[in-house]
Amino acid sequence: MDWSKENELLVIPLLLGCFAVWWLMPSAKKRPRIVGVLAGLAACIMIQGMLLPQAGDYIRSVLFFVFAAAAVISAGLMITDRNPVYSALWFALVTLSVCGLFLLNAAPFLSAATIIVYAGAIIVTFLFVIMLAQQAGTATSYDQQPIQPLMATVVGFILLGVLLFTLQEWGAIDGTSTNEHAEPRQFIAVPAEIQPNPLSQAPHDNPHEIGSLRVLGRSLFGDYLFAVEIAGTVLLIATIGAIAIAPRRAQGTL
Amino acid sequence: MPINPKDIEWVEEPAMNFWESTYLPAVFDGLRTTGQHVADFHPVTEFYPEQKPDLPSHYRGVHRLNRDDKGRVKCVACMMCATACPARCIDIVAQDAPKDDPHWADRDKFPKSFVIDELKCIYCGMCEEACPVDSIELTNIFDLTGMSRQEMMFDKEKLLSVFDQTKDSAHNPVRTHKGKLGHASDFTNLHTLGPATSVRADDRSAKANSAGVIE
Amino acid sequence: MLEQIINWFPEWARPFIMPMLTIAIVLQVNLGVCSYLILLERKLSAWMQDRIGPNRVGPWGLLQPVADMLKLLLKEDVIPGHVNKFLYVLAPGISVFTTMLAFAVVPFGPVPRNLSATDGQFPYIIAPGVDLGLVFIFAVTSLAVYGIILGGWASNNKYSALGAMRASAQVVSYEIPLGMSVVGLALLTGSMSIEKILLHQADAGILGWNIWFQPLACVIFFAAAMAEAQRLPFDLSECEQELVGGWHTEYSAMKWGLFFLGEYTHVITISFLTSILFFGGWHFPWIAEPDSQYLGSTLVKVLVLLTKSFAFIIVIQMLRWTIPRFRFDQLMGLAWKVLIPLATLNVVCVMIVKQFHLNEWWLLPMSAALFLGAGLIGTQSSRPFARRTSEPVAEAHGHHAHAH
């Protein structure tokens, strides 16, 4: 039982969060929502103790917690809202909050690109489809109730738990947190300093250059060239596939 | 009835030439046109309350009831206008003309009451067309206002007063000439208005036996 | 003087003074300019159509914006009973917020080099030193579509919904050529910071303005930006003849006014961006060079930039009353079949020049060749909406005969 004792700080909030999300999922039976909300809040407060933003920088910590709370709460609402349109809007808020976190971590390009691609295009397309598909009065239960709420919640939280455990291991090992009182159980949510990629071609001698276009280009088309090309190829294949599937004009659509 | 495919005339999009397909010359061409209007500025605006519009003489405004040369109402209470009216806004009560009065010797009937609901009226001018004695006419008065619905029911006296008011104005209706009333058949020196769109001889509507019925 | 004012404040507050001051100035000026742009647009459209335009309030109608503003503020703010109230109220706010936020990284004067937040220099930009300013603008303006799509959907009206659908498809499509068209500039300058792009041109003189190297990109940028702002000829989402008012059909009073304000702020941003990115910003030969230090040179630079932007605002407004609206398939075709390939090829041209260290002036004939090539392809392409050559189906004949 050593393991569980050592990790109860992580396991209990995870279980609580899992229960909260399952409880709040829309279902045929009316459940008092307050139970799920309280459980979720308790989980958030418990896990909050493990998040150590960079010490000393007051504004940074406040911003981190604002963005993080907005992201987690919007994500919970996105899963548990009955109305698909609202779910899509909560999804947009999640994206924006996460982009705020990216900005805090000196990744402005990633942040802006995520906003353009996800918030500006993909979620708009979601909304487009939902608004077209959802006619007033005909909204039946099939798009308001999850099919497998328990399974989905459990699997999701197992994934979250694995991620958190891994992060915790890393935080304990490298210990670069500026927080003097870092305990081995805690992990750093905002890394104290950005370690240069050892494979990178350009040494980051100028800290102001982090996040600039030059460094970004080096990183994307130097360090991660293979990943970028693979991703590009996948997207190209998807585009060609979409064009191939789409009916021809001679077939009478459009 | 489905449209006969032979009657469908397909209009082909003309092929774009090189400069048209680059879009920009057309854009600049349009900008030149609009820019010329800005540079060479001749407004056609009329300042309405100060400047009254110069309406064409066939404008259809408020009705009037004409008087004949003896000052009597010209109307013979034949009900043709009320029958022709598509909005059914004309209400006439006819009365026999007094037989023993030499003043009314030439008339059988006259309207005891003649009421037009100016709010119901659609100002189509059918009454004017129907009238055999050129009694009812539409004037150039267009800015008709009223504080109540009752006020907008124009009775015989009101309609006659419209005549008194407009007979000497520059915009006296075409069929009467400065208060001197002609006969209904005096159409000879009026030019007819052409149709709104030109009709070709091979149009279906032109070949139809009667107006409004196709095949 | 500004430095002394800043020093009155406590230490922790000093970095906030300048941004706050700049935001206040930009916001107020923007509101005033927007209302007078509406008057200008009404006057301009009147002149083009041989009318006089608003002339009753004040001399030459100059107080018309005040009357309009008062009317919008005092009018009854109708919220129809069938709408989704929260989103209905939120949508105009999003619309204004995003368009105003986009202005944060647009310089409106000569931004001092080596700027710091506390040394009392007026920054002439709300957020100085944003290295990815262009990407920031695209990110923020891509969010503006939420105002439209939420307003349209929350109104619970079929015309609003149709307008919102059109707007979302249009904005998502035109973001791509908009972003692609400025990639060439970023490659030429080596930065995506708007200030740096401006300085790069100013240092190179009038023959270093990006319009000489990227004329095609300028056209693509301008067209795509107008489509993003839903201006005619791209205002499919609110076209009056088909959709009543489009996505703002159900809006009235100040909520409608906010949508309008957002649109005009967008127009101002486009004009500033076009003049900064392609026409040298505040630079003008002899009177506003980077090293001109005469008295009032800063003011002259601001005026030069404002004049350039104003010229583009006039062009945008003249285009509105000149060009008829596109059909929706033409709109999408323009984005996907014309602008995106051209923008991509343009980027490839810049890459070739940079890679082989060619003279940058090669870009001018390259752009011209791309443009003319596109025109040539346009003459050869098929017209998809011309008459179908196939005969009508046999059933129609049978039915026809039966009817006889």
Short mmCIF file of N, CA, C and O in Angstrom, two decimals, chain C residues 274-383:
data_model
loop_
_atom_site.label_atom_id
_atom_site.label_comp_id
_atom_site.label_asym_id
_atom_site.label_seq_id
_atom_site.Cartn_x
_atom_site.Cartn_y
_atom_site.Cartn_z
N THR C 274 -2.75 47.75 -44.74
CA THR C 274 -2.33 47.83 -46.13
C THR C 274 -1.28 48.92 -46.32
O THR C 274 -0.26 48.71 -46.99
N SER C 275 -1.52 50.08 -45.69
CA SER C 275 -0.54 51.15 -45.90
C SER C 275 0.76 50.85 -45.17
O SER C 275 1.83 51.28 -45.62
N ILE C 276 0.71 50.12 -44.07
CA ILE C 276 1.95 49.83 -43.35
C ILE C 276 2.71 48.70 -44.03
O ILE C 276 3.92 48.78 -44.24
N LEU C 277 1.98 47.64 -44.40
CA LEU C 277 2.68 46.47 -44.92
C LEU C 277 3.19 46.70 -46.33
O LEU C 277 4.25 46.18 -46.70
N PHE C 278 2.47 47.44 -47.14
CA PHE C 278 2.84 47.52 -48.55
C PHE C 278 3.26 48.91 -49.00
O PHE C 278 3.94 49.05 -50.00
N PHE C 279 2.85 49.94 -48.27
CA PHE C 279 3.11 51.29 -48.75
C PHE C 279 3.97 52.12 -47.80
O PHE C 279 3.85 53.32 -47.73
N GLY C 280 4.81 51.44 -47.04
CA GLY C 280 5.83 52.15 -46.28
C GLY C 280 5.37 52.82 -45.01
O GLY C 280 6.15 53.54 -44.40
N GLY C 281 4.12 52.63 -44.59
CA GLY C 281 3.69 53.21 -43.33
C GLY C 281 3.85 54.72 -43.30
O GLY C 281 3.37 55.42 -44.19
N TRP C 282 4.57 55.22 -42.27
CA TRP C 282 4.71 56.67 -42.14
C TRP C 282 5.80 57.21 -43.04
O TRP C 282 6.08 58.41 -43.02
N HIS C 283 6.47 56.34 -43.81
CA HIS C 283 7.58 56.83 -44.62
C HIS C 283 7.07 57.52 -45.87
O HIS C 283 6.15 57.02 -46.53
N PHE C 284 7.69 58.69 -46.17
CA PHE C 284 7.41 59.35 -47.44
C PHE C 284 8.67 60.10 -47.82
O PHE C 284 9.30 60.71 -46.96
N PRO C 285 9.08 60.02 -49.09
CA PRO C 285 10.37 60.61 -49.42
C PRO C 285 10.42 62.08 -49.06
O PRO C 285 9.43 62.80 -49.22
N TRP C 286 11.55 62.50 -48.58
CA TRP C 286 11.90 63.89 -48.22
C TRP C 286 11.20 64.40 -46.97
O TRP C 286 11.83 64.99 -46.13
N ILE C 287 9.87 64.20 -46.88
CA ILE C 287 9.24 64.84 -45.71
C ILE C 287 9.23 63.92 -44.50
O ILE C 287 9.20 64.40 -43.38
N ALA C 288 9.21 62.63 -44.69
CA ALA C 288 9.15 61.75 -43.52
C ALA C 288 10.12 60.59 -43.70
O ALA C 288 9.71 59.46 -43.94
N GLU C 289 11.39 60.90 -43.62
CA GLU C 289 12.41 59.86 -43.70
C GLU C 289 12.71 59.37 -42.28
O GLU C 289 12.41 60.07 -41.31
N PRO C 290 13.32 58.19 -42.15
CA PRO C 290 13.62 57.72 -40.79
C PRO C 290 14.55 58.66 -40.03
O PRO C 290 14.50 58.71 -38.80
N ASP C 291 15.41 59.40 -40.73
CA ASP C 291 16.36 60.25 -40.01
C ASP C 291 15.95 61.72 -40.00
O ASP C 291 16.74 62.58 -39.63
N SER C 292 14.73 62.02 -40.42
CA SER C 292 14.33 63.43 -40.38
C SER C 292 14.00 63.81 -38.93
O SER C 292 13.21 63.16 -38.26
N GLN C 293 14.64 64.86 -38.47
CA GLN C 293 14.55 65.22 -37.06
C GLN C 293 14.02 66.63 -36.86
O GLN C 293 14.16 67.18 -35.78
N TYR C 294 13.50 67.26 -37.90
CA TYR C 294 13.06 68.64 -37.75
C TYR C 294 11.86 68.73 -36.80
O TYR C 294 11.25 67.72 -36.45
N LEU C 295 11.57 69.94 -36.39
CA LEU C 295 10.49 70.15 -35.43
C LEU C 295 9.17 69.68 -36.03
O LEU C 295 8.82 70.05 -37.14
N GLY C 296 8.46 68.87 -35.29
CA GLY C 296 7.18 68.38 -35.77
C GLY C 296 7.28 67.24 -36.75
O GLY C 296 6.30 66.91 -37.41
N SER C 297 8.48 66.66 -36.88
CA SER C 297 8.60 65.56 -37.84
C SER C 297 7.76 64.37 -37.41
O SER C 297 7.21 63.65 -38.25
N THR C 298 7.63 64.18 -36.11
CA THR C 298 6.80 63.07 -35.63
C THR C 298 5.35 63.25 -36.06
O THR C 298 4.71 62.33 -36.54
N LEU C 299 4.89 64.49 -35.91
CA LEU C 299 3.51 64.78 -36.31
C LEU C 299 3.32 64.54 -37.80
O LEU C 299 2.32 63.96 -38.24
N VAL C 300 4.32 64.96 -38.58
CA VAL C 300 4.23 64.76 -40.03
C VAL C 300 4.17 63.28 -40.35
O VAL C 300 3.37 62.84 -41.19
N LYS C 301 4.94 62.49 -39.63
CA LYS C 301 4.93 61.04 -39.89
C LYS C 301 3.56 60.46 -39.57
O LYS C 301 3.02 59.65 -40.33
N VAL C 302 3.00 60.88 -38.45
CA VAL C 302 1.66 60.39 -38.10
C VAL C 302 0.67 60.78 -39.19
O VAL C 302 -0.14 59.97 -39.63
N LEU C 303 0.80 62.04 -39.64
CA LEU C 303 -0.14 62.52 -40.66
C LEU C 303 0.03 61.74 -41.97
O LEU C 303 -0.96 61.44 -42.64
N VAL C 304 1.28 61.45 -42.32
CA VAL C 304 1.50 60.68 -43.56
C VAL C 304 0.82 59.33 -43.46
O VAL C 304 0.09 58.90 -44.38
N LEU C 305 1.00 58.67 -42.32
CA LEU C 305 0.38 57.35 -42.16
C LEU C 305 -1.15 57.47 -42.19
O LEU C 305 -1.84 56.67 -42.85
N LEU C 306 -1.66 58.49 -41.52
CA LEU C 306 -3.11 58.65 -41.50
C LEU C 306 -3.64 58.94 -42.90
O LEU C 306 -4.69 58.44 -43.29
N THR C 307 -2.88 59.76 -43.67
CA THR C 307 -3.33 60.07 -45.03
C THR C 307 -3.36 58.82 -45.89
O THR C 307 -4.33 58.57 -46.62
N LYS C 308 -2.31 58.01 -45.78
CA LYS C 308 -2.30 56.78 -46.57
C LYS C 308 -3.48 55.88 -46.20
O LYS C 308 -4.17 55.33 -47.06
N SER C 309 -3.69 55.75 -44.87
CA SER C 309 -4.78 54.88 -44.45
C SER C 309 -6.12 55.43 -44.92
O SER C 309 -6.99 54.68 -45.35
N PHE C 310 -6.25 56.75 -44.83
CA PHE C 310 -7.50 57.37 -45.26
C PHE C 310 -7.75 57.11 -46.74
O PHE C 310 -8.89 56.83 -47.15
N ALA C 311 -6.68 57.16 -47.53
CA ALA C 311 -6.85 56.87 -48.96
C ALA C 311 -7.40 55.47 -49.15
O ALA C 311 -8.30 55.25 -49.99
N PHE C 312 -6.93 54.51 -48.35
CA PHE C 312 -7.43 53.15 -48.53
C PHE C 312 -8.86 53.01 -48.03
O PHE C 312 -9.64 52.24 -48.59
N ILE C 313 -9.18 53.78 -46.99
CA ILE C 313 -10.58 53.75 -46.54
C ILE C 313 -11.47 54.25 -47.66
O ILE C 313 -12.53 53.67 -47.96
N ILE C 314 -11.04 55.34 -48.33
CA ILE C 314 -11.83 55.87 -49.45
C ILE C 314 -11.96 54.81 -50.55
O ILE C 314 -13.05 54.60 -51.10
N VAL C 315 -10.85 54.12 -50.82
CA VAL C 315 -10.91 53.10 -51.88
C VAL C 315 -11.91 52.01 -51.49
O VAL C 315 -12.73 51.59 -52.31
N ILE C 316 -11.85 51.59 -50.23
CA ILE C 316 -12.77 50.54 -49.79
C ILE C 316 -14.22 51.01 -49.94
O ILE C 316 -15.10 50.27 -50.41
N GLN C 317 -14.46 52.27 -49.53
CA GLN C 317 -15.84 52.75 -49.62
C GLN C 317 -16.27 52.93 -51.07
O GLN C 317 -17.41 52.66 -51.41
N MET C 318 -15.33 53.35 -51.92
CA MET C 318 -15.71 53.51 -53.33
C MET C 318 -15.98 52.15 -53.96
O MET C 318 -16.90 52.00 -54.76
N LEU C 319 -15.19 51.15 -53.55
CA LEU C 319 -15.42 49.81 -54.10
C LEU C 319 -16.80 49.32 -53.71
O LEU C 319 -17.48 48.65 -54.50
N ARG C 320 -17.21 49.67 -52.50
CA ARG C 320 -18.51 49.19 -52.04
C ARG C 320 -19.62 49.66 -52.96
O ARG C 320 -20.56 48.94 -53.24
N TRP C 321 -19.52 50.91 -53.42
CA TRP C 321 -20.60 51.43 -54.24
C TRP C 321 -20.32 51.26 -55.73
O TRP C 321 -21.02 51.82 -56.56
N THR C 322 -19.25 50.53 -56.07
CA THR C 322 -18.93 50.35 -57.48
C THR C 322 -19.18 48.92 -57.93
O THR C 322 -19.75 48.70 -59.00
N ILE C 323 -18.74 47.96 -57.13
CA ILE C 323 -18.75 46.58 -57.59
C ILE C 323 -19.97 45.86 -57.06
O ILE C 323 -20.27 45.93 -55.87
N PRO C 324 -20.69 45.16 -57.92
CA PRO C 324 -21.83 44.38 -57.43
C PRO C 324 -21.35 43.18 -56.62
O PRO C 324 -20.21 42.75 -56.73
N ARG C 325 -22.26 42.68 -55.84
CA ARG C 325 -21.94 41.58 -54.93
C ARG C 325 -21.67 40.29 -55.70
O ARG C 325 -22.24 40.04 -56.76
N PHE C 326 -20.76 39.47 -55.16
CA PHE C 326 -20.49 38.17 -55.77
C PHE C 326 -21.64 37.22 -55.48
O PHE C 326 -22.40 37.41 -54.53
N ARG C 327 -21.73 36.18 -56.32
CA ARG C 327 -22.62 35.07 -55.98
C ARG C 327 -21.82 34.16 -55.06
O ARG C 327 -20.59 34.21 -55.07
N PHE C 328 -22.50 33.33 -54.24
CA PHE C 328 -21.74 32.64 -53.21
C PHE C 328 -20.73 31.66 -53.79
O PHE C 328 -19.61 31.54 -53.30
N ASP C 329 -21.10 30.97 -54.87
CA ASP C 329 -20.16 30.02 -55.44
C ASP C 329 -18.98 30.76 -56.06
O ASP C 329 -17.84 30.29 -56.04
N GLN C 330 -19.25 31.97 -56.61
CA GLN C 330 -18.14 32.77 -57.15
C GLN C 330 -17.21 33.20 -56.02
O GLN C 330 -15.99 33.21 -56.18
N LEU C 331 -17.82 33.53 -54.89
CA LEU C 331 -17.03 33.96 -53.73
C LEU C 331 -16.09 32.87 -53.29
O LEU C 331 -14.88 33.08 -53.10
N MET C 332 -16.65 31.66 -53.15
CA MET C 332 -15.81 30.53 -52.71
C MET C 332 -14.79 30.18 -53.79
O MET C 332 -13.65 29.88 -53.49
N GLY C 333 -15.24 30.25 -55.04
CA GLY C 333 -14.32 29.95 -56.13
C GLY C 333 -13.15 30.92 -56.14
O GLY C 333 -12.00 30.53 -56.35
N LEU C 334 -13.44 32.19 -55.89
CA LEU C 334 -12.37 33.19 -55.88
C LEU C 334 -11.35 32.87 -54.80
O LEU C 334 -10.14 32.95 -55.04
N ALA C 335 -11.84 32.46 -53.63
CA ALA C 335 -10.90 32.17 -52.55
C ALA C 335 -10.08 30.94 -52.85
O ALA C 335 -8.85 30.96 -52.80
N TRP C 336 -10.77 29.85 -53.18
CA TRP C 336 -10.07 28.56 -53.24
C TRP C 336 -9.37 28.33 -54.56
O TRP C 336 -8.37 27.64 -54.62
N LYS C 337 -9.94 28.86 -55.65
CA LYS C 337 -9.35 28.55 -56.95
C LYS C 337 -8.44 29.65 -57.45
O LYS C 337 -7.65 29.41 -58.37
N VAL C 338 -8.56 30.85 -56.94
CA VAL C 338 -7.75 31.95 -57.46
C VAL C 338 -6.77 32.46 -56.41
O VAL C 338 -5.56 32.40 -56.59
N LEU C 339 -7.33 32.94 -55.28
CA LEU C 339 -6.46 33.64 -54.34
C LEU C 339 -5.47 32.71 -53.66
O LEU C 339 -4.28 33.04 -53.52
N ILE C 340 -5.92 31.54 -53.23
CA ILE C 340 -5.01 30.65 -52.50
C ILE C 340 -3.89 30.15 -53.40
O ILE C 340 -2.71 30.23 -53.03
N PRO C 341 -4.17 29.65 -54.61
CA PRO C 341 -3.04 29.24 -55.47
C PRO C 341 -2.11 30.41 -55.79
O PRO C 341 -0.88 30.25 -55.74
N LEU C 342 -2.67 31.58 -56.07
CA LEU C 342 -1.81 32.72 -56.39
C LEU C 342 -0.94 33.09 -55.21
O LEU C 342 0.27 33.36 -55.37
N ALA C 343 -1.53 33.12 -54.01
CA ALA C 343 -0.75 33.48 -52.83
C ALA C 343 0.36 32.46 -52.60
O ALA C 343 1.50 32.81 -52.28
N THR C 344 0.03 31.17 -52.80
CA THR C 344 1.05 30.14 -52.61
C THR C 344 2.18 30.32 -53.61
O THR C 344 3.37 30.27 -53.24
N LEU C 345 1.83 30.53 -54.87
CA LEU C 345 2.87 30.70 -55.88
C LEU C 345 3.71 31.94 -55.60
O LEU C 345 4.92 31.96 -55.84
N ASN C 346 3.06 32.96 -55.08
CA ASN C 346 3.78 34.18 -54.72
C ASN C 346 4.82 33.89 -53.65
O ASN C 346 5.97 34.35 -53.73
N VAL C 347 4.43 33.10 -52.65
CA VAL C 347 5.39 32.73 -51.60
C VAL C 347 6.54 31.94 -52.21
O VAL C 347 7.71 32.16 -51.86
N VAL C 348 6.21 31.05 -53.14
CA VAL C 348 7.27 30.26 -53.78
C VAL C 348 8.25 31.19 -54.51
O VAL C 348 9.47 31.00 -54.46
N CYS C 349 7.71 32.22 -55.17
CA CYS C 349 8.58 33.18 -55.86
C CYS C 349 9.53 33.84 -54.88
O CYS C 349 10.74 33.95 -55.15
N VAL C 350 9.00 34.29 -53.75
CA VAL C 350 9.85 34.94 -52.76
C VAL C 350 10.92 33.96 -52.28
O VAL C 350 12.09 34.31 -52.12
N MET C 351 10.51 32.71 -52.06
CA MET C 351 11.47 31.70 -51.61
C MET C 351 12.58 31.53 -52.61
O MET C 351 13.77 31.45 -52.25
N ILE C 352 12.21 31.49 -53.90
CA ILE C 352 13.24 31.32 -54.94
C ILE C 352 14.22 32.48 -54.89
O ILE C 352 15.44 32.30 -54.90
N VAL C 353 13.68 33.70 -54.80
CA VAL C 353 14.56 34.87 -54.78
C VAL C 353 15.47 34.84 -53.57
O VAL C 353 16.67 35.12 -53.67
N LYS C 354 14.91 34.48 -52.43
CA LYS C 354 15.74 34.47 -51.22
C LYS C 354 16.77 33.36 -51.26
O LYS C 354 17.93 33.53 -50.87
N GLN C 355 16.35 32.20 -51.77
CA GLN C 355 17.25 31.05 -51.74
C GLN C 355 18.44 31.27 -52.66
O GLN C 355 19.57 30.97 -52.30
N PHE C 356 18.18 31.80 -53.85
CA PHE C 356 19.28 31.94 -54.81
C PHE C 356 19.88 33.35 -54.78
O PHE C 356 20.64 33.71 -55.67
N HIS C 357 19.52 34.13 -53.76
CA HIS C 357 20.11 35.47 -53.57
C HIS C 357 19.99 36.30 -54.83
O HIS C 357 20.93 36.99 -55.23
N LEU C 358 18.82 36.23 -55.47
CA LEU C 358 18.60 37.06 -56.65
C LEU C 358 18.30 38.49 -56.21
O LEU C 358 18.02 38.76 -55.02
N ASN C 359 18.33 39.39 -57.15
CA ASN C 359 17.93 40.75 -56.87
C ASN C 359 16.43 40.77 -56.54
O ASN C 359 15.64 40.12 -57.22
N GLU C 360 16.06 41.54 -55.53
CA GLU C 360 14.64 41.53 -55.12
C GLU C 360 13.74 42.07 -56.21
O GLU C 360 12.54 41.81 -56.21
N TRP C 361 14.31 42.85 -57.13
CA TRP C 361 13.46 43.41 -58.19
C TRP C 361 12.93 42.34 -59.13
O TRP C 361 12.01 42.60 -59.90
N TRP C 362 13.51 41.13 -59.08
CA TRP C 362 12.95 40.03 -59.88
C TRP C 362 11.51 39.74 -59.47
O TRP C 362 10.73 39.17 -60.23
N LEU C 363 11.17 40.11 -58.24
CA LEU C 363 9.82 39.78 -57.75
C LEU C 363 8.74 40.53 -58.51
O LEU C 363 7.61 40.05 -58.63
N LEU C 364 9.08 41.73 -59.01
CA LEU C 364 8.05 42.52 -59.71
C LEU C 364 7.60 41.81 -60.99
O LEU C 364 6.39 41.57 -61.16
N PRO C 365 8.54 41.44 -61.91
CA PRO C 365 8.06 40.69 -63.09
C PRO C 365 7.44 39.35 -62.72
O PRO C 365 6.51 38.90 -63.41
N MET C 366 7.92 38.74 -61.63
CA MET C 366 7.33 37.45 -61.24
C MET C 366 5.85 37.63 -60.85
O MET C 366 4.99 36.86 -61.25
N SER C 367 5.59 38.68 -60.07
CA SER C 367 4.20 38.94 -59.66
C SER C 367 3.34 39.22 -60.88
O SER C 367 2.22 38.70 -61.00
N ALA C 368 3.89 40.05 -61.79
CA ALA C 368 3.13 40.39 -63.00
C ALA C 368 2.84 39.12 -63.80
O ALA C 368 1.73 38.92 -64.29
N ALA C 369 3.84 38.25 -63.90
CA ALA C 369 3.66 37.02 -64.67
C ALA C 369 2.59 36.15 -64.02
O ALA C 369 1.74 35.57 -64.72
N LEU C 370 2.60 36.06 -62.71
CA LEU C 370 1.57 35.26 -62.02
C LEU C 370 0.19 35.83 -62.30
O LEU C 370 -0.76 35.09 -62.60
N PHE C 371 0.09 37.14 -62.20
CA PHE C 371 -1.20 37.80 -62.40
C PHE C 371 -1.71 37.56 -63.81
O PHE C 371 -2.86 37.12 -64.02
N LEU C 372 -0.83 37.78 -64.80
CA LEU C 372 -1.26 37.60 -66.19
C LEU C 372 -1.54 36.13 -66.47
O LEU C 372 -2.46 35.79 -67.22
N GLY C 373 -0.75 35.25 -65.86
CA GLY C 373 -1.00 33.81 -66.05
C GLY C 373 -2.36 33.43 -65.53
O GLY C 373 -3.09 32.65 -66.15
N ALA C 374 -2.72 33.99 -64.38
CA ALA C 374 -4.05 33.69 -63.83
C ALA C 374 -5.13 34.16 -64.79
O ALA C 374 -6.13 33.47 -65.01
N GLY C 375 -4.91 35.35 -65.39
CA GLY C 375 -5.88 35.85 -66.34
C GLY C 375 -6.01 34.94 -67.55
O GLY C 375 -7.09 34.63 -68.02
N LEU C 376 -4.86 34.45 -68.01
CA LEU C 376 -4.84 33.57 -69.17
C LEU C 376 -5.60 32.28 -68.87
O LEU C 376 -6.40 31.80 -69.68
N ILE C 377 -5.38 31.73 -67.68
CA ILE C 377 -6.10 30.51 -67.30
C ILE C 377 -7.59 30.81 -67.21
O ILE C 377 -8.43 30.00 -67.58
N GLY C 378 -7.93 32.02 -66.73
CA GLY C 378 -9.33 32.38 -66.61
C GLY C 378 -10.06 32.36 -67.93
O GLY C 378 -11.22 31.98 -68.00
N THR C 379 -9.38 32.75 -69.00
CA THR C 379 -10.05 32.73 -70.31
C THR C 379 -10.26 31.31 -70.80
O THR C 379 -11.17 31.06 -71.59
N GLN C 380 -9.40 30.39 -70.34
CA GLN C 380 -9.50 29.03 -70.84
C GLN C 380 -10.44 28.16 -70.02
O GLN C 380 -10.89 27.13 -70.49
N SER C 381 -10.72 28.58 -68.78
CA SER C 381 -11.46 27.67 -67.90
C SER C 381 -12.90 27.55 -68.36
O SER C 381 -13.45 28.44 -68.99
N SER C 382 -13.50 26.43 -67.99
CA SER C 382 -14.88 26.20 -68.38
C SER C 382 -15.77 27.05 -67.49
O SER C 382 -15.41 27.44 -66.40
N ARG C 383 -16.97 27.33 -68.00
CA ARG C 383 -17.92 28.09 -67.20
C ARG C 383 -18.92 27.11 -66.62
O ARG C 383 -19.78 26.60 -67.33
#
